[in-house]
Amino acid sequence: MRVVYSPAHLAHDVVTETVMGAVIPANEVPERAERIRTALEADGGFPIEAPTEHGTDPILAVHDPGLVRFIDEAWQAARAQSLDRPNLIADTFPNVRMFEGMSPEFQAGRPETHGAAGRAGWWGLDTANPLVAGTAGAARAAVDVALTVADLVLGGEHAAYGLCRPPGHHAARSMAGGYCFFNNAAIAAHALTRASAERVAILDVDYHHGNGTQQIFWRRGDVLYVSLHADPDRQYPYFLGRADETGEGEGSGANLNIPLPAGTTDDPYLAALDRGLAAIADTPGEVLVVSLGFDTYGHDPIGDFALTTAVYHECGRRTAALGRRLVILQEGGYHRPSLGANARAWLRGAEGRPYEPLPATGFGERGSDR
Ligand SMILES: [Zn+2]
């Protein structure tokens, strides 16, 4: 399987994040993608190539121009205001209740503030989204990775994998958040609908609900969004991801959320996956975009599921068995020692190759880990 990767992600070199007021070592770090790249290289069956530049237009087809401008400008603007911090993290957000009782027209007319901290809140969801000097370049490269994978599949590849970093599925049309800046999967899915004039499905198997992807396609009937994730009653993003969110307007019925309990193990997870795949099989279309996360893994420091490396191979196999062409894009996954093995297992499953753990190398692969 062909793999698309850009070293531009290395410049998004965040060191800390803020969680409930505490500064902690960042989870979404460059090592994640390097672990996966190393394991795929060691496998020998995953040739790695660079993305082609697609420019800003495909991003603007999905995102608010103001969000794109903010991400492009934010670091320099913060520096210009002498905000001498290692990263830019907002702490004040426009909670919807701030505007309670005010008309939608009045709300829509509220201006984006000028200060760097206020702008970060205006365009942000949470405090776990540090922006650094290299963020804009990395976020744009991750979009190029996703679009290049889409091109490969449109060009005849049965499946291809994009090692996107930063991830994307929490980024909504006008909002970054949850380690995400541009929604790589949504941008690729939209481009696929335009290039193929067919319906496209998205299967999101990251541990977290992809609130951004859901929001972007909420009223669209040409993109089916199916997500398996931790119940938002206990987990980020808290305010979206429930089973009764099924889309509106032309998108009515084109959104399927499958929230899962803490401690979910392989067999119930596979049953939920089968449910999601059945919904996809019931809708027309030839291409499936997979938002692939490994924070469902048993040892993930953020997640609370109990999946094993072996089940990722089966997940890849069942997903490919749908018979759709696969645009597979990396989202989360934060247990760094297992990331290479887990990605390799999923992708080999999708290719119909057996799961054969590599010998432990001490980096990128912990083959026998369950
Ligand atoms: Zn996640």
Short mmCIF file of C-alpha atoms in Angstrom, two decimals, residues 7-17 26 28-31 75 86-87 130-136 138-139 165-166 181:
data_model
loop_
_atom_site.label_atom_id
_atom_site.label_comp_id
_atom_site.label_asym_id
_atom_site.label_seq_id
_atom_site.Cartn_x
_atom_site.Cartn_y
_atom_site.Cartn_z
CA PRO A 7 8.34 15.86 7.23
CA ALA A 8 6.69 19.30 7.55
CA HIS A 9 4.85 17.90 10.57
CA LEU A 10 8.12 17.98 12.54
CA ALA A 11 7.86 21.79 12.78
CA HIS A 12 4.61 21.48 14.73
CA ASP A 13 6.85 20.67 17.68
CA VAL A 14 4.56 21.28 20.63
CA VAL A 15 6.00 20.43 24.04
CA THR A 16 3.18 21.14 26.50
CA GLU A 17 -0.60 21.37 26.51
CA ALA A 26 1.99 17.35 25.11
CA GLU A 28 0.21 15.06 20.18
CA VAL A 29 3.95 15.18 19.41
CA PRO A 30 6.12 14.58 16.31
CA GLU A 31 7.32 11.23 17.68
CA TRP A 75 2.07 32.91 15.53
CA PRO A 86 6.50 28.74 23.91
CA ASN A 87 3.06 28.31 22.34
CA PRO A 130 -1.16 24.65 21.27
CA LEU A 131 -0.08 26.61 18.21
CA VAL A 132 3.62 27.12 17.49
CA ALA A 133 5.75 28.67 14.76
CA GLY A 134 5.52 25.59 12.54
CA THR A 135 1.83 24.82 13.04
CA ALA A 136 0.44 26.50 9.93
CA ALA A 138 2.38 21.42 9.23
CA ALA A 139 -1.42 21.78 9.10
CA ARG A 165 -0.17 15.14 11.48
CA PRO A 166 -1.62 17.25 13.03
CA PHE A 181 -6.38 22.75 12.85
#
